[in-house]
Amino acid sequence: MKGKTPQELLEILGPHIAQRGKVVFTNGCFDLLHVGHIRLLQRARALGDTLVVGLNSDASVRALKGPLRPIFCQAERVEILSALAAVSYVTVFDELDPASIIEKLRPHVLVKGADWGGAIIGRTIVEEDGGSVVSLPLVESRSTTEILDRIVTGFQ
């Protein structure tokens, strides 16, 4: 299983980092996985040796997206992400943002979608360690919120 606690990841990644492996980190809700998510994860994985996905917990998704989200519970979202070849590990975090997990893991590369612009949480942590922050292009009209809106509108 690719789902790991932050502590388990530290134990796993420590030797990997010592061997000069490049750890890439990205995060999000990843609710209703779509082509935009898949492309982001594939591109992120190509930037290093190991891709760690920080997954918002159910509670943090509700706080960010509202009481009707997530569509899939965190255990299902971990399992779905774990099935993807591009994903090395998945770790769940309860906070509204990934700063704490980024601080613990200290990845070499931090990846977000282009919609985050200059406000990428964890940028300072990664860049202070000599790492890089990469903003990847989005797939137009592919967001979970847009997909859900189309579903609801289609039934009215």
XYZ file of N, CA, C and O in Angstrom:
624
model
N 0.843 -1.191 0.000
C 0.000 0.000 0.000
C 0.881 1.245 0.000
O 1.850 1.338 0.738
N 0.526 2.200 -0.813
C 1.300 3.428 -0.937
C 0.919 4.469 0.103
O 1.626 5.457 0.261
N -0.209 4.282 0.788
C -0.626 5.218 1.824
C 0.280 5.110 3.040
O 0.448 4.021 3.588
N 0.889 6.227 3.442
C 1.838 6.244 4.559
C 1.585 7.445 5.451
O 1.151 8.502 4.984
N 1.916 7.291 6.727
C 1.887 8.434 7.635
C 3.133 9.279 7.356
O 4.111 8.777 6.769
N 3.134 10.533 7.784
C 4.352 11.335 7.607
C 5.585 10.684 8.236
O 6.664 10.708 7.647
N 5.428 10.068 9.402
C 6.563 9.419 10.056
C 7.077 8.232 9.237
O 8.280 8.047 9.074
N 6.169 7.444 8.701
C 6.579 6.320 7.845
C 7.329 6.836 6.621
O 8.337 6.252 6.209
N 6.854 7.935 6.050
C 7.529 8.515 4.881
C 8.933 8.968 5.222
O 9.861 8.760 4.437
N 9.114 9.572 6.380
C 10.454 10.007 6.781
C 11.406 8.821 6.871
O 12.558 8.902 6.451
N 10.921 7.718 7.408
C 11.751 6.512 7.527
C 12.071 5.921 6.148
O 13.176 5.450 5.909
N 11.107 5.953 5.253
C 11.296 5.408 3.902
C 12.195 6.316 3.069
O 13.109 5.848 2.389
N 11.915 7.610 3.117
C 12.609 8.546 2.235
C 14.004 8.920 2.710
O 14.827 9.329 1.899
N 14.295 8.760 3.978
C 15.626 9.104 4.491
C 16.744 8.434 3.709
O 17.613 9.119 3.158
N 16.745 7.120 3.607
C 17.788 6.445 2.820
C 17.758 6.830 1.339
O 18.792 6.942 0.697
N 16.572 7.047 0.806
C 16.432 7.418 -0.606
C 17.102 8.767 -0.859
O 17.860 8.928 -1.811
N 16.845 9.720 0.010
C 17.435 11.047 -0.139
C 18.951 10.967 0.006
O 19.694 11.622 -0.723
N 19.416 10.141 0.918
C 20.856 9.983 1.120
C 21.538 9.454 -0.141
O 22.721 9.716 -0.361
N 20.810 8.724 -0.952
C 21.363 8.188 -2.207
C 21.144 9.149 -3.371
O 21.212 8.771 -4.525
N 20.856 10.400 -3.060
C 20.676 11.474 -4.046
C 19.397 11.339 -4.872
O 19.317 11.837 -5.983
N 18.424 10.635 -4.345
C 17.144 10.560 -5.043
C 16.398 11.869 -4.891
O 16.468 12.523 -3.861
N 15.687 12.260 -5.930
C 14.953 13.521 -5.921
C 13.488 13.254 -5.570
O 12.790 12.546 -6.288
N 13.045 13.846 -4.449
C 11.669 13.685 -3.987
C 10.835 14.874 -4.467
O 11.192 16.027 -4.254
N 9.718 14.568 -5.115
C 8.778 15.562 -5.611
C 7.520 15.464 -4.749
O 7.067 14.367 -4.414
N 6.953 16.617 -4.399
C 5.744 16.657 -3.586
C 4.693 17.520 -4.265
O 4.999 18.590 -4.793
N 3.470 17.041 -4.258
C 2.325 17.852 -4.645
C 1.196 17.516 -3.694
O 1.262 16.519 -2.968
N 0.187 18.347 -3.683
C -0.911 18.106 -2.740
C -2.235 18.593 -3.311
O -2.271 19.358 -4.266
N -3.301 18.123 -2.698
C -4.632 18.569 -3.088
C -5.696 17.663 -2.518
O -5.417 16.721 -1.774
N -6.936 17.969 -2.899
C -8.084 17.175 -2.448
C -8.228 15.902 -3.278
O -8.629 14.868 -2.770
N -7.955 15.998 -4.562
C -8.042 14.871 -5.497
C -9.362 14.113 -5.340
O -9.401 12.895 -5.267
N -10.443 14.883 -5.302
C -11.789 14.340 -5.220
C -12.317 14.265 -6.655
O -12.162 15.206 -7.424
N -12.919 13.176 -7.042
C -13.336 12.950 -8.421
C -12.145 13.116 -9.367
O -12.030 14.080 -10.101
N -11.259 12.182 -9.313
C -10.045 12.209 -10.119
C -10.393 12.371 -11.603
O -11.262 11.670 -12.118
N -9.741 13.311 -12.271
C -10.015 13.586 -13.682
C -8.702 13.756 -14.445
O -7.617 13.692 -13.864
N -8.808 13.985 -15.762
C -7.625 14.039 -16.624
C -6.651 15.138 -16.189
O -5.437 14.983 -16.319
N -7.153 16.234 -15.669
C -6.263 17.285 -15.170
C -5.384 16.782 -14.042
O -4.184 17.071 -13.989
N -5.964 16.014 -13.122
C -5.187 15.420 -12.033
C -4.146 14.448 -12.579
O -2.977 14.469 -12.171
N -4.579 13.584 -13.484
C -3.682 12.557 -14.035
C -2.477 13.218 -14.702
O -1.325 12.825 -14.463
N -2.714 14.216 -15.524
C -1.610 14.882 -16.223
C -0.679 15.595 -15.247
O 0.540 15.553 -15.409
N -1.244 16.236 -14.240
C -0.409 16.902 -13.241
C 0.485 15.885 -12.526
O 1.690 16.098 -12.370
N -0.092 14.768 -12.123
C 0.679 13.749 -11.404
C 1.751 13.118 -12.292
O 2.874 12.884 -11.844
N 1.437 12.866 -13.544
C 2.433 12.303 -14.457
C 3.591 13.274 -14.681
O 4.754 12.883 -14.675
N 3.258 14.539 -14.882
C 4.304 15.549 -15.100
C 5.123 15.757 -13.840
O 6.343 15.947 -13.915
N 4.465 15.740 -12.702
C 5.188 15.901 -11.431
C 6.166 14.746 -11.233
O 7.322 14.955 -10.865
N 5.728 13.534 -11.486
C 6.578 12.352 -11.312
C 7.808 12.416 -12.214
O 8.898 11.990 -11.836
N 7.659 12.985 -13.388
C 8.773 13.086 -14.330
C 9.861 14.046 -13.838
O 10.978 14.017 -14.349
N 9.564 14.828 -12.821
C 10.533 15.800 -12.286
C 11.463 15.211 -11.240
O 12.356 15.903 -10.751
N 11.264 13.953 -10.876
C 12.114 13.357 -9.848
C 12.029 11.850 -9.827
O 11.518 11.224 -10.760
N 12.515 11.289 -8.722
C 12.558 9.833 -8.575
C 11.376 9.274 -7.797
O 10.999 8.124 -7.972
N 10.825 10.097 -6.904
C 9.739 9.672 -6.027
C 8.706 10.782 -5.966
O 9.055 11.939 -5.719
N 7.438 10.450 -6.180
C 6.361 11.430 -6.071
C 5.520 11.129 -4.838
O 4.924 10.057 -4.734
N 5.490 12.087 -3.926
C 4.656 12.006 -2.730
C 3.469 12.940 -2.934
O 3.646 14.115 -3.249
N 2.269 12.400 -2.738
C 1.056 13.204 -2.840
C 0.511 13.434 -1.438
O 0.205 12.486 -0.714
N 0.425 14.708 -1.068
C -0.223 15.089 0.183
C -1.705 15.238 -0.083
O -2.114 16.011 -0.958
N -2.517 14.495 0.623
C -3.958 14.457 0.381
C -4.699 15.116 1.536
O -4.521 14.726 2.700
N -5.529 16.106 1.214
C -6.352 16.730 2.250
C -7.289 15.687 2.856
O -7.932 14.928 2.125
N -7.376 15.671 4.175
C -8.295 14.771 4.861
C -9.731 15.167 4.559
O -10.005 16.259 4.037
N -10.670 14.307 4.910
C -12.079 14.621 4.700
C -12.455 15.922 5.402
O -13.149 16.763 4.832
N -11.988 16.100 6.634
C -12.316 17.311 7.395
C -11.763 18.562 6.721
O -12.450 19.583 6.637
N -10.546 18.494 6.218
C -9.980 19.684 5.577
C -10.650 19.959 4.228
O -10.812 21.113 3.846
N -11.071 18.924 3.515
C -11.807 19.142 2.269
C -13.135 19.840 2.569
O -13.507 20.795 1.894
N -13.840 19.377 3.607
C -15.106 20.023 3.974
C -14.880 21.495 4.332
O -15.654 22.365 3.931
N -13.820 21.765 5.070
C -13.520 23.146 5.457
C -13.197 24.014 4.234
O -13.560 25.189 4.194
N -12.529 23.435 3.250
C -12.141 24.180 2.050
C -13.246 24.269 1.003
O -13.406 25.295 0.338
N -13.997 23.178 0.834
C -14.932 23.076 -0.297
C -16.405 23.108 0.095
O -17.260 23.185 -0.768
N -16.701 22.973 1.378
C -18.087 23.002 1.823
C -18.573 21.655 2.319
O -17.896 20.630 2.160
N -19.761 21.635 2.925
C -20.262 20.438 3.606
C -20.616 19.257 2.697
O -20.771 18.144 3.181
N -20.755 19.488 1.393
C -21.106 18.401 0.483
C -19.887 17.686 -0.092
O -20.040 16.752 -0.892
N -18.719 18.108 0.292
C -17.484 17.506 -0.205
C -16.717 16.912 0.967
O -16.904 17.357 2.081
N -15.898 15.926 0.775
C -15.558 15.320 -0.510
C -16.647 14.356 -0.986
O -17.462 13.884 -0.204
N -16.572 14.053 -2.270
C -17.467 13.058 -2.854
C -17.026 11.670 -2.393
O -17.835 10.844 -1.998
N -15.725 11.410 -2.455
C -15.153 10.144 -1.995
C -14.400 10.373 -0.699
O -13.667 11.361 -0.561
N -14.537 9.456 0.246
C -13.848 9.590 1.528
C -12.331 9.448 1.326
O -11.872 8.947 0.301
N -11.577 9.882 2.329
C -10.119 9.898 2.181
C -9.541 8.501 1.957
O -8.586 8.360 1.196
N -10.113 7.479 2.566
C -9.591 6.123 2.354
C -9.725 5.721 0.884
O -8.810 5.127 0.306
N -10.869 6.071 0.269
C -11.058 5.765 -1.150
C -10.124 6.599 -2.016
O -9.558 6.100 -2.991
N -9.943 7.880 -1.663
C -9.052 8.741 -2.445
C -7.604 8.257 -2.345
O -6.863 8.288 -3.329
N -7.198 7.777 -1.168
C -5.853 7.199 -1.023
C -5.723 5.977 -1.925
O -4.724 5.816 -2.632
N -6.722 5.126 -1.927
C -6.669 3.910 -2.745
C -6.627 4.237 -4.233
O -5.870 3.623 -5.002
N -7.427 5.206 -4.660
C -7.449 5.604 -6.072
C -6.090 6.154 -6.490
O -5.526 5.751 -7.512
N -5.543 7.069 -5.705
C -4.232 7.644 -6.030
C -3.140 6.580 -5.993
O -2.215 6.604 -6.808
N -3.249 5.651 -5.065
C -2.241 4.584 -4.940
C -2.221 3.673 -6.154
O -1.210 3.023 -6.435
N -3.313 3.610 -6.880
C -3.394 2.758 -8.068
C -2.653 3.347 -9.266
O -2.418 2.643 -10.249
N -2.272 4.617 -9.174
C -1.603 5.279 -10.302
C -0.099 5.013 -10.273
O 0.550 5.187 -9.250
N 0.436 4.627 -11.414
C 1.868 4.330 -11.516
C 2.734 5.549 -11.183
O 3.822 5.401 -10.644
N 2.259 6.732 -11.489
C 3.049 7.950 -11.258
C 3.239 8.250 -9.771
O 4.203 8.911 -9.389
N 2.339 7.774 -8.938
C 2.353 8.092 -7.511
C 3.166 7.060 -6.742
O 2.896 5.861 -6.810
N 4.164 7.547 -5.995
C 4.978 6.651 -5.173
C 4.355 6.433 -3.799
O 4.285 5.311 -3.312
N 3.909 7.536 -3.170
C 3.322 7.472 -1.833
C 2.236 8.530 -1.704
O 2.283 9.566 -2.360
N 1.281 8.243 -0.817
C 0.215 9.189 -0.488
C 0.201 9.344 1.027
O 0.269 8.351 1.756
N 0.114 10.589 1.475
C -0.004 10.842 2.905
C -1.121 11.851 3.133
O -1.264 12.803 2.369
N -1.937 11.609 4.145
C -3.091 12.448 4.431
C -2.711 13.483 5.485
O -2.017 13.168 6.450
N -3.190 14.723 5.287
C -2.970 15.757 6.299
C -4.290 16.426 6.639
O -5.163 16.573 5.783
N -4.448 16.813 7.918
C -5.697 17.390 8.411
C -5.762 18.910 8.307
O -6.843 19.480 8.353
N -4.631 19.550 8.185
C -4.599 21.006 8.145
C -5.218 21.509 6.838
O -5.376 20.768 5.882
N -5.535 22.800 6.797
C -6.092 23.390 5.581
C -5.043 23.557 4.498
O -5.376 23.670 3.320
N -3.781 23.610 4.884
C -2.710 23.716 3.897
C -1.599 22.725 4.240
O -1.538 22.220 5.358
N -0.715 22.448 3.284
C 0.296 21.407 3.472
C 1.603 21.873 4.105
O 2.589 21.131 4.087
N 1.664 23.074 4.662
C 2.931 23.612 5.171
C 3.605 22.668 6.163
O 4.818 22.434 6.087
N 2.857 22.100 7.066
C 3.432 21.218 8.089
C 4.067 19.966 7.483
O 5.177 19.581 7.847
N 3.380 19.345 6.536
C 3.916 18.128 5.916
C 5.119 18.452 5.032
O 6.084 17.697 4.976
N 5.084 19.594 4.370
C 6.230 20.009 3.552
C 7.426 20.272 4.456
O 8.555 19.886 4.137
N 7.193 20.889 5.587
C 8.262 21.161 6.567
C 8.905 19.860 7.037
O 10.119 19.761 7.159
N 8.093 18.831 7.264
C 8.608 17.537 7.727
C 9.375 16.807 6.628
O 10.450 16.270 6.864
N 8.809 16.780 5.428
C 9.385 15.973 4.347
C 10.542 16.653 3.617
O 11.405 15.973 3.075
N 10.529 17.984 3.550
C 11.589 18.748 2.872
C 11.855 18.215 1.460
O 12.971 17.813 1.123
N 10.833 18.213 0.585
C 11.030 17.685 -0.768
C 11.995 18.551 -1.578
O 12.202 19.719 -1.274
N 12.560 17.952 -2.620
C 13.463 18.673 -3.521
C 12.689 19.538 -4.501
O 13.169 20.570 -4.953
N 11.488 19.054 -4.870
C 10.657 19.769 -5.837
C 9.235 19.823 -5.290
O 8.695 18.811 -4.843
N 8.652 21.007 -5.352
C 7.258 21.211 -4.963
C 6.487 21.573 -6.222
O 6.886 22.480 -6.958
N 5.393 20.864 -6.483
C 4.624 21.062 -7.706
C 3.189 21.448 -7.367
O 2.565 20.837 -6.496
N 2.693 22.449 -8.095
C 1.284 22.831 -8.016
C 0.804 23.173 -9.424
O 1.608 23.405 -10.321
N -0.502 23.244 -9.573
C -1.076 23.681 -10.834
C -0.882 25.176 -11.003
O -0.723 25.913 -10.024
N -0.908 25.629 -12.238
C -0.628 27.031 -12.568
C -1.599 28.009 -11.920
O -1.280 29.188 -11.777
N -2.756 27.549 -11.496
C -3.725 28.449 -10.882
C -3.270 28.987 -9.527
O -3.817 29.945 -9.016
N -2.232 28.391 -8.955
C -1.749 28.842 -7.650
C -0.825 30.040 -7.772
O -0.562 30.725 -6.796
N -0.282 30.294 -8.937
C 0.559 31.482 -9.139
C 1.702 31.576 -8.142
O 2.376 30.608 -7.852
N 1.914 32.759 -7.595
C 3.033 32.990 -6.680
C 2.741 32.637 -5.244
O 3.609 32.712 -4.390
N 1.494 32.247 -4.942
C 1.099 31.991 -3.559
C 1.196 30.514 -3.188
O 0.374 30.007 -2.446
N 2.181 29.824 -3.691
C 2.302 28.392 -3.430
C 2.804 28.162 -2.006
O 3.902 28.583 -1.644
N 1.980 27.500 -1.220
C 2.319 27.207 0.169
C 3.460 26.201 0.199
O 3.404 25.168 -0.452
N 4.502 26.520 0.945
C 5.681 25.666 1.044
C 6.836 26.145 0.192
O 7.942 25.626 0.283
N 6.589 27.147 -0.652
C 7.632 27.674 -1.546
C 8.892 28.035 -0.773
O 9.998 27.623 -1.129
N 8.744 28.805 0.285
C 9.899 29.273 1.059
C 10.680 28.106 1.647
O 11.915 28.084 1.593
N 9.976 27.139 2.194
C 10.618 25.969 2.814
C 11.479 25.238 1.785
O 12.643 24.918 2.033
N 10.920 24.974 0.621
C 11.617 24.214 -0.413
C 12.787 25.015 -0.988
O 13.892 24.489 -1.146
N 12.557 26.279 -1.279
C 13.616 27.094 -1.880
C 14.749 27.366 -0.905
O 15.913 27.442 -1.330
N 14.463 27.479 0.387
C 15.524 27.677 1.380
C 16.465 26.475 1.420
O 17.635 26.620 1.763
N 15.959 25.298 1.093
C 16.783 24.082 1.057
C 17.462 23.886 -0.295
O 18.075 22.857 -0.538
N 17.301 24.844 -1.204
C 17.903 24.720 -2.531
C 17.036 23.976 -3.522
O 17.479 23.668 -4.636
N 15.811 23.682 -3.140
C 14.898 22.979 -4.029
C 14.203 23.926 -4.981
O 14.442 25.137 -4.980
N 13.330 23.371 -5.798
C 12.624 24.189 -6.782
C 11.118 24.025 -6.644
O 10.623 23.010 -6.157
N 10.424 25.045 -7.099
C 8.968 25.044 -7.117
C 8.543 25.134 -8.573
O 9.003 26.008 -9.307
N 7.685 24.208 -8.980
C 7.268 24.125 -10.373
C 5.756 24.291 -10.445
O 5.008 23.622 -9.728
N 5.340 25.187 -11.319
C 3.925 25.419 -11.567
C 3.594 24.808 -12.925
O 4.127 25.227 -13.942
N 2.731 23.805 -12.929
C 2.396 23.091 -14.158
C 1.089 23.617 -14.755
O 0.177 23.998 -14.017
N 0.993 23.621 -16.081
C -0.231 24.114 -16.727
C -1.439 23.249 -16.394
O -1.313 22.039 -16.185
N -2.579 23.897 -16.354
C -3.831 23.195 -16.090
C -4.438 22.699 -17.392
O -4.143 23.221 -18.467
N -5.303 21.715 -17.271
C -6.102 21.263 -18.399
C -7.376 22.091 -18.361
O -8.117 22.066 -17.373
N -7.633 22.842 -19.415
C -8.767 23.755 -19.445
C -10.091 23.034 -19.210
O -10.312 21.938 -19.724
N -10.943 23.659 -18.431
C -12.288 23.154 -18.116
C -12.257 21.808 -17.408
O -13.186 21.022 -17.533
N -11.209 21.543 -16.678
C -11.127 20.298 -15.933
C -10.793 20.600 -14.479
O -9.643 20.658 -14.089
N -11.821 20.817 -13.707
C -11.666 20.911 -12.261
C -12.837 20.165 -11.656
O -13.910 20.055 -12.277
N -12.649 19.632 -10.473
C -13.719 18.878 -9.835
C -14.947 19.756 -9.641
O -16.075 19.325 -9.902
N -14.741 21.000 -9.227
C -15.864 21.906 -9.018
C -16.632 22.129 -10.313
O -17.875 22.081 -10.329
N -15.922 22.349 -11.423
C -16.593 22.536 -12.714
C -17.352 21.280 -13.141
O -18.461 21.367 -13.674
N -16.771 20.125 -12.923
C -17.434 18.870 -13.283
C -18.706 18.688 -12.456
O -19.770 18.354 -12.997
N -18.621 18.940 -11.156
C -19.807 18.820 -10.308
C -20.880 19.823 -10.700
O -22.071 19.492 -10.720
N -20.468 21.043 -11.033
C -21.435 22.050 -11.476
C -22.144 21.605 -12.749
O -23.358 21.780 -12.884
N -21.398 21.000 -13.680
C -22.010 20.510 -14.925
C -22.994 19.388 -14.642
O -24.059 19.301 -15.270
N -22.659 18.516 -13.709
C -23.554 17.411 -13.356
C -24.852 17.965 -12.775
O -25.943 17.576 -13.187
N -24.733 18.877 -11.819
C -25.923 19.445 -11.175
C -26.757 20.218 -12.179
O -27.979 20.077 -12.242
N -26.128 21.029 -13.007
C -26.846 21.835 -14.003
C -27.530 20.936 -15.019
O -28.654 21.217 -15.452
N -26.906 19.847 -15.371
C -27.475 18.922 -16.346
C -28.748 18.243 -15.865
O -29.545 17.793 -16.660
N -28.933 18.170 -14.548
C -30.112 17.514 -13.993
C -31.237 18.486 -13.687
O -32.268 18.091 -13.189
N -31.037 19.761 -13.994
C -32.085 20.744 -13.705
C -32.948 21.001 -14.902
O -32.614 20.831 -16.013
